[in-house]
Coordinates of C-alpha atoms and ligand atoms in Angstrom, one line a residue:
X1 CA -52.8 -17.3 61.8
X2 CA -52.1 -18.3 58.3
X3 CA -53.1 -21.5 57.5
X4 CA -50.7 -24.6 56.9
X5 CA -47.8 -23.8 54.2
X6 CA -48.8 -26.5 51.1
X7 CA -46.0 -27.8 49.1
X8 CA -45.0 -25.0 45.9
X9 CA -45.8 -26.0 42.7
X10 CA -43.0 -27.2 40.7
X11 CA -42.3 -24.8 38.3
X12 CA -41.1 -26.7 35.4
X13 CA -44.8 -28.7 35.7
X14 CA -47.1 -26.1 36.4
X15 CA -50.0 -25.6 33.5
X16 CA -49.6 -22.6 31.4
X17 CA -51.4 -19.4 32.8
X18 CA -54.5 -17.8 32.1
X19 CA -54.0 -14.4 30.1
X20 CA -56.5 -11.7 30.9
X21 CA -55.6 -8.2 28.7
X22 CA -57.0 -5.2 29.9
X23 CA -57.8 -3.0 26.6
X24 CA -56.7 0.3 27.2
X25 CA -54.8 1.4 23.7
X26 CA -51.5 2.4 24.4
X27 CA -51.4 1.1 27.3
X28 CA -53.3 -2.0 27.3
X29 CA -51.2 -4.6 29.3
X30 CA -51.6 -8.5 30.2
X31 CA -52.7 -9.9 33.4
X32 CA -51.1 -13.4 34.1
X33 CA -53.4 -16.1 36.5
X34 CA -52.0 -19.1 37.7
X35 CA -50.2 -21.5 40.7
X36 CA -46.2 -21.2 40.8
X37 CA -45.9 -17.6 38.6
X38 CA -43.7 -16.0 40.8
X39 CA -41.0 -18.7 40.5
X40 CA -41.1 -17.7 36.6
X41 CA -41.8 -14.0 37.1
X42 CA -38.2 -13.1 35.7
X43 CA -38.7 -15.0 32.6
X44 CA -42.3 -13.4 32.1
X45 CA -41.4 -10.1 33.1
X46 CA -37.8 -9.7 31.2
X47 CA -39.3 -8.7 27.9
X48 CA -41.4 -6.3 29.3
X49 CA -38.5 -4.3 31.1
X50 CA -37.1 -1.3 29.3
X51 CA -33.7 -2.0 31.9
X52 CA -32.7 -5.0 33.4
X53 CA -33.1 -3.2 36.9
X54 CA -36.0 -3.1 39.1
X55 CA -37.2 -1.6 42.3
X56 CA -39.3 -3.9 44.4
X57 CA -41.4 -2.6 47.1
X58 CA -42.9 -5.0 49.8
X59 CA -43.7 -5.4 53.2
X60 CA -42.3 -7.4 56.3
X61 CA -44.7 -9.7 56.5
X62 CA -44.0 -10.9 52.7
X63 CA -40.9 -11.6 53.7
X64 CA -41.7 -14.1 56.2
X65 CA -43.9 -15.7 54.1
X66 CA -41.1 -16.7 52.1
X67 CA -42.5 -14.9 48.7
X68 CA -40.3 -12.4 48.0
X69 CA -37.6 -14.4 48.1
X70 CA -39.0 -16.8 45.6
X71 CA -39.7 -13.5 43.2
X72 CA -36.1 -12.5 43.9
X73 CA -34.8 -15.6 42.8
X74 CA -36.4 -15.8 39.9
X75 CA -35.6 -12.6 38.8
X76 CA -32.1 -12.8 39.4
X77 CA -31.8 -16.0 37.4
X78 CA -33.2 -14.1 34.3
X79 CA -30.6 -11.6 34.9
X80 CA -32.5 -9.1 36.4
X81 CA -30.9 -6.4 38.9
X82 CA -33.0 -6.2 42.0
X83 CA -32.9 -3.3 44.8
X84 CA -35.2 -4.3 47.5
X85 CA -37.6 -1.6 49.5
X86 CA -39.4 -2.3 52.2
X87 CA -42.0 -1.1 54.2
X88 CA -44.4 -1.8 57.5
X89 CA -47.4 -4.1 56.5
X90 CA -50.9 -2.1 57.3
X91 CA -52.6 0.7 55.7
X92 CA -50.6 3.3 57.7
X93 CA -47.6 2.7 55.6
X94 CA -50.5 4.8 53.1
X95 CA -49.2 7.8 54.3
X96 CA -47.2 11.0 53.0
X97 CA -44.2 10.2 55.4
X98 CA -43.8 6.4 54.5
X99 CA -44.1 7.3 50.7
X100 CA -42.0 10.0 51.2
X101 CA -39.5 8.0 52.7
X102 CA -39.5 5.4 50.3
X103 CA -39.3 7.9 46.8
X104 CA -36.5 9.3 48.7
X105 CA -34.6 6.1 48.5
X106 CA -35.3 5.5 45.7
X107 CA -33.8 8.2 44.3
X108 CA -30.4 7.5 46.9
X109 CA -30.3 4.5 44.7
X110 CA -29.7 6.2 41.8
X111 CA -33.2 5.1 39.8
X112 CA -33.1 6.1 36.1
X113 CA -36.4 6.6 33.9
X114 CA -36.0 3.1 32.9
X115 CA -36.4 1.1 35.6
X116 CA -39.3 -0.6 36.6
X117 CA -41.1 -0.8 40.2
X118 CA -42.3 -4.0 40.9
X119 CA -45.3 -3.8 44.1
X120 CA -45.1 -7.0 45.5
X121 CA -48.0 -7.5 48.2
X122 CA -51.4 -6.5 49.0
X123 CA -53.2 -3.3 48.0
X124 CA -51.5 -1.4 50.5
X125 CA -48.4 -2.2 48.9
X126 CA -50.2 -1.7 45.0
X127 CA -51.6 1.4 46.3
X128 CA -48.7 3.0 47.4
X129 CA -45.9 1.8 45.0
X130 CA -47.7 2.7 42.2
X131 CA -48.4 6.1 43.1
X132 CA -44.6 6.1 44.1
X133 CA -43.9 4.7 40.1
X134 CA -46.3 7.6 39.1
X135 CA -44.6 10.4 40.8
X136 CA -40.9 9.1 40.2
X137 CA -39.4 11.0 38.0
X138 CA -42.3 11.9 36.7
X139 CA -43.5 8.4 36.4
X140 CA -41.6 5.2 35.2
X141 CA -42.8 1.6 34.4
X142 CA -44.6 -0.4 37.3
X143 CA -45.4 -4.6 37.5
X144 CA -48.2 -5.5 40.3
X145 CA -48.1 -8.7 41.8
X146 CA -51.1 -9.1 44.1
X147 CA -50.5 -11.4 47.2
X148 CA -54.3 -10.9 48.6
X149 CA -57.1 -12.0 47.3
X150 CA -58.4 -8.4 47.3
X151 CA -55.3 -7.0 45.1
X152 CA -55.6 -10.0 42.3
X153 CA -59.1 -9.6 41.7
X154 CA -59.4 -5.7 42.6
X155 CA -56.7 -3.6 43.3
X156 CA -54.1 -4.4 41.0
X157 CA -56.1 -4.1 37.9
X158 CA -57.4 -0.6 36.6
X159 CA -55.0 2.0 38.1
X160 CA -55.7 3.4 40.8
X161 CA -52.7 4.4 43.1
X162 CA -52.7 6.7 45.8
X163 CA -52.1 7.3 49.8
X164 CA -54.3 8.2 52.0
X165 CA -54.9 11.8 54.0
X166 CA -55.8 13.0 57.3
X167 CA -59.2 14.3 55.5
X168 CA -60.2 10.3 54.0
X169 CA -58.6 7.3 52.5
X170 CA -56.8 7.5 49.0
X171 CA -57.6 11.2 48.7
X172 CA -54.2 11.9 47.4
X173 CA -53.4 9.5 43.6
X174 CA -52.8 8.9 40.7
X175 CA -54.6 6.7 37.7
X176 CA -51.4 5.0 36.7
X177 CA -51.8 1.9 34.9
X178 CA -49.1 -1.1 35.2
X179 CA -47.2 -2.6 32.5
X180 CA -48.4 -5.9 33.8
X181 CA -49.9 -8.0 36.4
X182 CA -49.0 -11.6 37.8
X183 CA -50.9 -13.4 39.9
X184 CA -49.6 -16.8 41.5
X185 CA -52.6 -18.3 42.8
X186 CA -50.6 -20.4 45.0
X187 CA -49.2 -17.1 47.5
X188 CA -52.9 -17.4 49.4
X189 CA -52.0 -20.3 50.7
X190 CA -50.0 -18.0 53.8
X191 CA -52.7 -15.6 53.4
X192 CA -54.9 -15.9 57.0
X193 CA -58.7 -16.8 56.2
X194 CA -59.8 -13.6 57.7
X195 CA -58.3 -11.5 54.7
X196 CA -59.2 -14.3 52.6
X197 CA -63.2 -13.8 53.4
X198 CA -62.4 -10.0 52.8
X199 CA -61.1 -10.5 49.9
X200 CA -64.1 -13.0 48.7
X201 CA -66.7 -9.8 48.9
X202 CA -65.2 -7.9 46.5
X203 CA -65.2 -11.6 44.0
X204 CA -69.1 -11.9 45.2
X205 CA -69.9 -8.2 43.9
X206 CA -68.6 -8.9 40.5
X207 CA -71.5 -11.4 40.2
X208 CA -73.9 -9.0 41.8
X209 CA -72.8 -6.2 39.2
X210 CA -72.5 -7.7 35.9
X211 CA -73.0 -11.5 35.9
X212 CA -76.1 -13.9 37.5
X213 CA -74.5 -17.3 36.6
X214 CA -71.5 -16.4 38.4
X215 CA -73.0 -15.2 41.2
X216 CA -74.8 -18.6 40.6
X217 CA -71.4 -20.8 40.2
X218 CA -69.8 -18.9 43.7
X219 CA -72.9 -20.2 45.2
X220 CA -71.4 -24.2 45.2
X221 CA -67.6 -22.7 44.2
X222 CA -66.9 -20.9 46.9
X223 CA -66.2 -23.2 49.9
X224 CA -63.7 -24.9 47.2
X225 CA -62.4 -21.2 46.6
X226 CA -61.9 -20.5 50.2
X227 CA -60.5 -23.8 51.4
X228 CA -57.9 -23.1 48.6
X229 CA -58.7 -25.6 45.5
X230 CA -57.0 -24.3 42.6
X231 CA -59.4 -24.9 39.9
X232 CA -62.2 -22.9 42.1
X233 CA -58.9 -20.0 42.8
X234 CA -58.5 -19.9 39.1
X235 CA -62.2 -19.6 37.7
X236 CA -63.3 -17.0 40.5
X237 CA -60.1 -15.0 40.2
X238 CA -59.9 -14.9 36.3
X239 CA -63.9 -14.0 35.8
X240 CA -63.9 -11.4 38.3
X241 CA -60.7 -9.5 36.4
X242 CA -62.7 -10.4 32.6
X243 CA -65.2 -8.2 34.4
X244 CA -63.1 -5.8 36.6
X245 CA -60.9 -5.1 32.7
X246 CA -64.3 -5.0 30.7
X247 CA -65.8 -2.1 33.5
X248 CA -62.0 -0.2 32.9
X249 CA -61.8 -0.3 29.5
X250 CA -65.5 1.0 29.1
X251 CA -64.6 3.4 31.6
X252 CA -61.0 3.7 33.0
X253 CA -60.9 7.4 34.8
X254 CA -64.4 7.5 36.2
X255 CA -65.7 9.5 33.5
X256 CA -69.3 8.4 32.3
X257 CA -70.5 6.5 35.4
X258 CA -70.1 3.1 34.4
X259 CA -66.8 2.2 36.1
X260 CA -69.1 3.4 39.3
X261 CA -70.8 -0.2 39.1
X262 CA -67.5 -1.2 40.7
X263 CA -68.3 0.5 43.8
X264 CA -71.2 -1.5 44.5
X265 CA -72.0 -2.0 48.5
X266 CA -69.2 0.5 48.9
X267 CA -71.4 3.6 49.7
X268 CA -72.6 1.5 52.8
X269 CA -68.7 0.2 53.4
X270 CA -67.0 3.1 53.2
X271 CA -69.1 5.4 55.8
X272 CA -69.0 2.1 58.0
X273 CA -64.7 2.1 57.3
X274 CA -64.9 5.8 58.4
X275 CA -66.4 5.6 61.6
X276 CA -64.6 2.8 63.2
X277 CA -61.5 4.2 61.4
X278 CA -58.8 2.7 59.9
X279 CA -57.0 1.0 62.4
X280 CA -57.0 -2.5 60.9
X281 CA -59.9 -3.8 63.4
X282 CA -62.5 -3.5 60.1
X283 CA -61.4 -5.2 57.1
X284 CA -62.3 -3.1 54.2
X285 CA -64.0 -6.5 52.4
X286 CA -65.9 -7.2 55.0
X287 CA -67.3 -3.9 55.7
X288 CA -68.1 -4.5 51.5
X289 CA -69.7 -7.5 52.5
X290 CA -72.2 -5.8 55.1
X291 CA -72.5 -3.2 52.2
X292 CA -73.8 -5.4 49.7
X293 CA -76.2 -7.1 51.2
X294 CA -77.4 -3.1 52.4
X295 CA -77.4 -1.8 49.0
X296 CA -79.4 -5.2 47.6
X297 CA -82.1 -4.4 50.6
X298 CA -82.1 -0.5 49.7
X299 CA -82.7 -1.5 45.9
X300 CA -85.8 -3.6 47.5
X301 CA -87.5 -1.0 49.3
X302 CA -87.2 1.2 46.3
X303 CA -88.9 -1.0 44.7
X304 CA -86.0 -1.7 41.6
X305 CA -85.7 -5.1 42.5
X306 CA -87.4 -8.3 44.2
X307 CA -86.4 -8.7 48.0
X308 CA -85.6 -12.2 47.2
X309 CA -82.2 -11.4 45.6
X310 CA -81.3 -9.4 48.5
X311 CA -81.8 -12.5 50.8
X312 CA -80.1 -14.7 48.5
X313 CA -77.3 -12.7 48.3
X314 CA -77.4 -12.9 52.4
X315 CA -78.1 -16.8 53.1
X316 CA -74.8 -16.7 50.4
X317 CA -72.4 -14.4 52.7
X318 CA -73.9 -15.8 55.8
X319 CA -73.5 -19.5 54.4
X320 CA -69.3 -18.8 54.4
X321 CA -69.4 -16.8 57.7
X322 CA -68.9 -13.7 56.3
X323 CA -70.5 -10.6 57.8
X324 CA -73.7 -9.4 57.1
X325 CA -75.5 -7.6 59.0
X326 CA -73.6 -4.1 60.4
X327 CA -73.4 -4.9 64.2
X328 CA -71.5 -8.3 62.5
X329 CA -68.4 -5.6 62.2
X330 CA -68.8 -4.2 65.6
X331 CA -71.0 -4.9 68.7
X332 CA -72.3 -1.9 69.0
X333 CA -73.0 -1.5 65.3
X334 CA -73.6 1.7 63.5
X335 CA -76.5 4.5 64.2
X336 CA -78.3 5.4 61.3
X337 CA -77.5 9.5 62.1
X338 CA -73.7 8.8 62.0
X339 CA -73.8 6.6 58.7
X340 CA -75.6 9.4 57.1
X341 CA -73.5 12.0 58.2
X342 CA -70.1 9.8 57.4
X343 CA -72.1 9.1 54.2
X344 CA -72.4 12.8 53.3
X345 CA -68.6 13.1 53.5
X346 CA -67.6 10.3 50.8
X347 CA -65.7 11.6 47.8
X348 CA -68.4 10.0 45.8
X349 CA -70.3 13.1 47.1
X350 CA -71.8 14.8 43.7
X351 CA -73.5 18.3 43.9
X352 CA -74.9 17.0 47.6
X353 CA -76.2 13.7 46.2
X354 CA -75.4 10.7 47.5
X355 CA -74.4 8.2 44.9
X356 CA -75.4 4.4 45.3
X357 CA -75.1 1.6 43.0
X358 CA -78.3 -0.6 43.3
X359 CA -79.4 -3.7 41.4
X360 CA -82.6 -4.7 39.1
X361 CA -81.5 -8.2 40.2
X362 CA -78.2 -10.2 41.0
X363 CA -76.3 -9.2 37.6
X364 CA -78.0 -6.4 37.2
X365 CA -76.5 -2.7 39.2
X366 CA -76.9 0.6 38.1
X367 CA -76.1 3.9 39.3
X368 CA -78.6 5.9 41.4
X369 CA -78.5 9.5 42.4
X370 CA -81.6 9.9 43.5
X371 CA -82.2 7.6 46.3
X372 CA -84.7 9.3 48.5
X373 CA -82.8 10.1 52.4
X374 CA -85.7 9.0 54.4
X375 CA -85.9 5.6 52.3
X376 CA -82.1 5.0 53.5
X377 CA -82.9 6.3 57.1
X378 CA -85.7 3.6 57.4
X379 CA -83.2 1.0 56.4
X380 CA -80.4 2.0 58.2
X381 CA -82.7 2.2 61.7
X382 CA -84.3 -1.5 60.9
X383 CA -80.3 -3.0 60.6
X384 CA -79.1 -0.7 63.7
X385 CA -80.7 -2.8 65.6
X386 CA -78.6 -4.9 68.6
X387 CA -78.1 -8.3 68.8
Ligands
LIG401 N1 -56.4 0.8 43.8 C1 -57.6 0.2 43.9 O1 -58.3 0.2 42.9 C2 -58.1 -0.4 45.2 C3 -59.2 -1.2 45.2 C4 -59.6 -1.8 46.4 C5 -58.8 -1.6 47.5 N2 -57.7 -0.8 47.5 C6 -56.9 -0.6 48.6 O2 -56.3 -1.8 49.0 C7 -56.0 -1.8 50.4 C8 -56.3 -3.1 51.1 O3 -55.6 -4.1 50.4 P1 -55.5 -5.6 51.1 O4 -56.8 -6.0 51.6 O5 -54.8 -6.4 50.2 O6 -54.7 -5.3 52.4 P2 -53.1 -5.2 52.8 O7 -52.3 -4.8 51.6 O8 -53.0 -4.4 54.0 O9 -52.8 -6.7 53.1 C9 -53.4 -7.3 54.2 C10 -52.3 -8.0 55.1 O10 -52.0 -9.3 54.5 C11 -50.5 -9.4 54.4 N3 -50.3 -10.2 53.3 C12 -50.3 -9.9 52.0 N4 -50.2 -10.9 51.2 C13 -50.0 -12.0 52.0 C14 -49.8 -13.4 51.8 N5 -49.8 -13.9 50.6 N6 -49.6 -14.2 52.9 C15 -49.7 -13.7 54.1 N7 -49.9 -12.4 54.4 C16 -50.1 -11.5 53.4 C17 -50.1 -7.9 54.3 O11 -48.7 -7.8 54.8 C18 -51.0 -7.2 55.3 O12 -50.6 -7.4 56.6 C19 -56.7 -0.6 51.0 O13 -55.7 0.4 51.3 C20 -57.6 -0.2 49.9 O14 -57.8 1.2 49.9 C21 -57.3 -0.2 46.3
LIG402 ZN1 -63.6 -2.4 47.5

């Protein structure tokens, strides 16, 4: 259930945001942070708009929350023309028939080359609206705002937009970059603490990539974080996009390996996502969390790393209740033979070799290709284990 609605910052008194600009040229854009954005997202967002006219995609569940009308206020006060689309919460609306659907309203409406989509919601919604804004008539302008904690500090920053197939998840995309990116801290207040903790694996992995002394500040700032102080909200979100930015810029279509850092833990999460499928009963962030504290233990028994990160890392996840060991995401947990085999079938999949991103140390990943099979078979058989 979503925890107790707090009162909304008052617009007119709310501290200046945070800018965070993602470096990419052309089309380098800005990523606003802070409490009580979306009640000034027509003011921010005006200037950017080629046409006073915007399609805004969303789901049902935003609209109970009360958000998107707070966005569609705001932008019709700055004299902004709204048309609102939307869709079914959940990762099925990633599909070819819901996108379908939706590009073909679109078009009923009459879009024109200059209109902006504006994804308002998690990445489901991201995902899917911007590939719709990349396909549109052969692709017009697109806003994120991220309502999870998962889209504002991942999935609205860097690009990638797709749907999913009946082969794997987000097998069918786009890299299409947004003009922009607002974040109002204060929308996680509806957010239930379930996809809160999921969204706090992916913050945790930025530490455990590219930065110790956040890794070491989540370590006391994360209860604050998660119980929804705004200071904490503001610091973890706004590091972990410096870093998620940083990574794109270096690296934004996959090219030399280095934006790869970003799918640390995810080697383990996404052959755990694949077997229990994708019917909402594993969160992707928390099979990330369970794939975190894996790839930490796998960089021990290679020997790249002390095992005393890899436990610190778990005492931190465990500490907040988040899951850490495999049978955490289901009882019956995952045999090593199927995790290989679901392993083997990732996209990541290069010339046959699996690809992990280990660590030297909390701070410290680096891409592996050469991780030996029966190293990772060992591992996988010691956590397999039952209760
Ligand atoms: N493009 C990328 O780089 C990238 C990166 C990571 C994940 N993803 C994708 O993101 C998706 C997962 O995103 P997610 O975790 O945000 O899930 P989601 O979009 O399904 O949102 C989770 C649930 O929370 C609801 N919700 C959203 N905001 C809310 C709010 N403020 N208050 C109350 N309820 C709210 C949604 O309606 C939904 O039911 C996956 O499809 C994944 O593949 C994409
Ligand atoms: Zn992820």
């Amino acid at each position: 259930m979503p925890s107790e609605p707090r009162p909304l910052p008052d617009p007119d008194t709310a501290c200046e945001p945070r800018r965070i600009d993602v470096a990419l040229g052309k089309r380098s854009y800005p990523i606003w942070v802070g409490a009580g954005l979306l009640d000034r997202a027509g003011e921010r967002l005006g200037p950017l708009l080629a046409l006073p006219r915007v399609l805004l995609v969303t789901d049902e569940t935003l609209i109970a929350t009360g958000h998107v009308e707070r966005l569609e206020r705001s932008l019709t006060a700055a004299g902004i023309a709204l048309h609102r689309l939307v869709v079914p919460a959940g990762e099925r609306s990633k599909s070819m028939t819901v996108l379908g659907d939706l590009l073909e309203r679109m078009l009923a409406l009459g879009v024109e080359r200059k209109m902006t989509v504006i994804a308002l919601g998690g990445g489901v919604i991201g995902d899917l609206a911007g590939f719709a804004a990349a396909v549109l008539l052969r692709g017009v302008d697109f806003v994120q705002i991220p309502t999870t904690l998962l889209a504002q500090v991942d999935s609205a920053v860097g690009g990638k937009t797709g749907i999913n197939a009946r082969a794997g998840k987000n097998l069918i995309g786009a890299f299409h970059q947004p003009r922009a990116v607002l974040i109002d801290t204060s929308v996680l207040d509806t957010l239930p603490r379930r996809e809160l903790g999921a969204g706090y694996a992916e913050v945790v992995k930025y530490g455990c990539i590219l930065d110790l002394s956040f890794f070491e500040w989540l370590q006391t700032g994360a209860a604050g974080l998660l119980a929804g102080d705004e200071e904490a909200r503001v610091r973890a979100i706004c590091r972990s996009l410096e870093i998620k930015a940083e990574v794109v810029a270096q690296d934004e279509h996959e090219t030399t390996g280095h934006r790869a850092l970003l799918n640390f833990g995810h080697t383990f999460a996404h052959a755990y996502e694949n077997i229990a499928g994708y019917g909402g009963t594993l969160l992707h962030g928390e099979a990330v969390s369970v794939g975190t504290v894996q790839a930490a233990r796998l960089s021990a028994a290679l020997g790249h790393a002390p095992e005393g990160d890899a436990e610190r890392l778990r005492a931190h996840l465990d500490s907040l209740g988040m899951p850490t060991e495999p049978r955490h995401l289901r009882e019956e947990g995952f045999k090593a033979d199927a995790v290989l085999e679901a392993m083997s079938r990732d996209k990541k999949v290069e010339g046959g070799r699996l690809t992990f991103v280990l660590w030297r140390g909390i701070g410290r990943a680096f891409v592996d290709r050469t991780v030996p099979i029966d190293a990772l078979e060992a591992l996988l058989i010691e956590h397999d284990r039952v209760g």
